[in-house]
Short mmCIF file of C-alpha atoms in Angstrom, two decimals:
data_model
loop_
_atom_site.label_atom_id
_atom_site.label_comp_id
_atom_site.label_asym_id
_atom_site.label_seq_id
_atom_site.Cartn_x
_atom_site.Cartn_y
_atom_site.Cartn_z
CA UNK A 1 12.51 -15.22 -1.43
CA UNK A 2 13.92 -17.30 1.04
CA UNK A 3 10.79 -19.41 2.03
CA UNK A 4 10.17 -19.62 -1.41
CA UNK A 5 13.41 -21.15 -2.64
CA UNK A 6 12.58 -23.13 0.88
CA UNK A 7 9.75 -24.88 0.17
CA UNK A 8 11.19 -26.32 -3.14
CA UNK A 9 14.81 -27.14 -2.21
CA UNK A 10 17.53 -27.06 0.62
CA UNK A 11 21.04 -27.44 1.46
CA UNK A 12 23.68 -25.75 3.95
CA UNK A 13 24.32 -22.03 3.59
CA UNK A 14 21.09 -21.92 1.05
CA UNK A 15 20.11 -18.87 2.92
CA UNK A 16 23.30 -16.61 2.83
CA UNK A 17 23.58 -17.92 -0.84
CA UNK A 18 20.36 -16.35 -1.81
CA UNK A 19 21.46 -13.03 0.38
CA UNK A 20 24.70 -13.21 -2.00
CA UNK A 21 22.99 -13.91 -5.33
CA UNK A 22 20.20 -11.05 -4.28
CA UNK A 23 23.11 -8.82 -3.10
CA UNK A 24 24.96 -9.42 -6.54
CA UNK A 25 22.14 -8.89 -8.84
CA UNK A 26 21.14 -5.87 -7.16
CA UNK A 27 24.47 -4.32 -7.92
CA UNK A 28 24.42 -5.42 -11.34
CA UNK A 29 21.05 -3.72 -11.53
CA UNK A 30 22.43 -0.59 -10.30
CA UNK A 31 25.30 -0.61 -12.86
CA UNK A 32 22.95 -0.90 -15.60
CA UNK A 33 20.38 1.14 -14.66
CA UNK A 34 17.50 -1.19 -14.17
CA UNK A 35 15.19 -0.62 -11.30
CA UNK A 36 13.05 -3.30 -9.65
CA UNK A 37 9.93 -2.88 -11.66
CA UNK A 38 6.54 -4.32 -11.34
CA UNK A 39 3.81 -4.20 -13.99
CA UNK A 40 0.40 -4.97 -13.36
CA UNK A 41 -1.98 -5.98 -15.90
CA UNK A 42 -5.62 -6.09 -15.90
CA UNK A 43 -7.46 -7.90 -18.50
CA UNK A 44 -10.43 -8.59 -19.86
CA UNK A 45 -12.13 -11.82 -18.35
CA UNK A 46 -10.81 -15.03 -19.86
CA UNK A 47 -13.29 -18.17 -19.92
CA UNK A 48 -15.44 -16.00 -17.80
CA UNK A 49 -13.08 -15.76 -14.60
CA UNK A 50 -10.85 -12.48 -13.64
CA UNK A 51 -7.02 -12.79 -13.16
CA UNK A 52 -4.76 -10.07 -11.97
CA UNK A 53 -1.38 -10.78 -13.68
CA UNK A 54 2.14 -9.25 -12.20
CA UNK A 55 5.22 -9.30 -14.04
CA UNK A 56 8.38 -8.39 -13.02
CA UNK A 57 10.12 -6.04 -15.69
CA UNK A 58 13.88 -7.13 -14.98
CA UNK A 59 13.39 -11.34 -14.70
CA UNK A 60 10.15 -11.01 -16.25
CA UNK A 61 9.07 -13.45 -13.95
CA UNK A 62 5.46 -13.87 -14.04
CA UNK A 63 2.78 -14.29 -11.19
CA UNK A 64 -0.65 -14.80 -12.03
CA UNK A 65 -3.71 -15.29 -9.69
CA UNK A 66 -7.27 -15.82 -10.01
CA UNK A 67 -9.95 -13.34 -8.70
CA UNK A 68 -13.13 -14.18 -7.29
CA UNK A 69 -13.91 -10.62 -7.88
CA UNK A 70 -12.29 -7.25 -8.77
CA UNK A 71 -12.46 -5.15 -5.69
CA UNK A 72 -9.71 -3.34 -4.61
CA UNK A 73 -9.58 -4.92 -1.75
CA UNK A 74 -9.27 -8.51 -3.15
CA UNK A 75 -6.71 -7.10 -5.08
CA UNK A 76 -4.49 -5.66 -2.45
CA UNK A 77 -4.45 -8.56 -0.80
CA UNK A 78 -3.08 -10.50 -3.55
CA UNK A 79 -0.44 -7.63 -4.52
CA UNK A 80 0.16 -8.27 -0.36
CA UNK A 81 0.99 -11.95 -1.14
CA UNK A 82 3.05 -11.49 -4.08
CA UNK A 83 4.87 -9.02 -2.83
CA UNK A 84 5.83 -10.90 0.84
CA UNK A 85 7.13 -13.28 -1.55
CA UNK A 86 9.37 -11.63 -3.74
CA UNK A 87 10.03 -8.33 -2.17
CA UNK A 88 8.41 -4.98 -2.28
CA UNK A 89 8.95 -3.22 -6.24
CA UNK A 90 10.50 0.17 -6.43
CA UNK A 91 7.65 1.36 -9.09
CA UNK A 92 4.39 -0.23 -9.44
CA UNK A 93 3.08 0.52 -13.66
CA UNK A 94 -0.43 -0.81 -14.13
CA UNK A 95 -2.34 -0.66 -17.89
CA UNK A 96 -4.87 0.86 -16.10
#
């Protein structure tokens, strides 16, 4: 999350702010009972091309990439990239 918020902004302390903000919403999670959810959704292909689309239940944040095909292994790869972005999900629920 940190090279993330990195590559679009900066300022002193930006990374112990994000460890404090990540620390602080993970507590609130707890309190309310909400896990960190992903859901993956596979769908039918749209103007002939194949996206996997990932959505994460709590922000409902949305990450959506474009498949040059539907192995698993392409798809791995891009669950790999989402998640060294914005953490590893507690439970994975696909449609599928």
């Amino acid at each position: 999350m940190k090279v993330l918020a990195r590559s679009y902004v900066w300022w002193p302390k930006l990374d112990s702010e994000i460890e404090n903000l990540s620390f602080t919403t993970a507590r609130a999670c707890a309190q309310v009972g909400i896990s960190k959810n992903s859901v993956i959704s596979h769908t039918r292909p749209i103007f002939g091309k194949n996206f996997l689309i990932v959505v994460d239940a709590f922000s409902k944040w949305l990450e959506l990439r474009l498949l040059k095909n539907t192995t698993s292994e392409l798809v791995i790869l891009c669950l790999r990239q989402i998640f060294s972005i914005n953490g590893l999900p507690d439970i994975i629920v696909s449609d599928k």
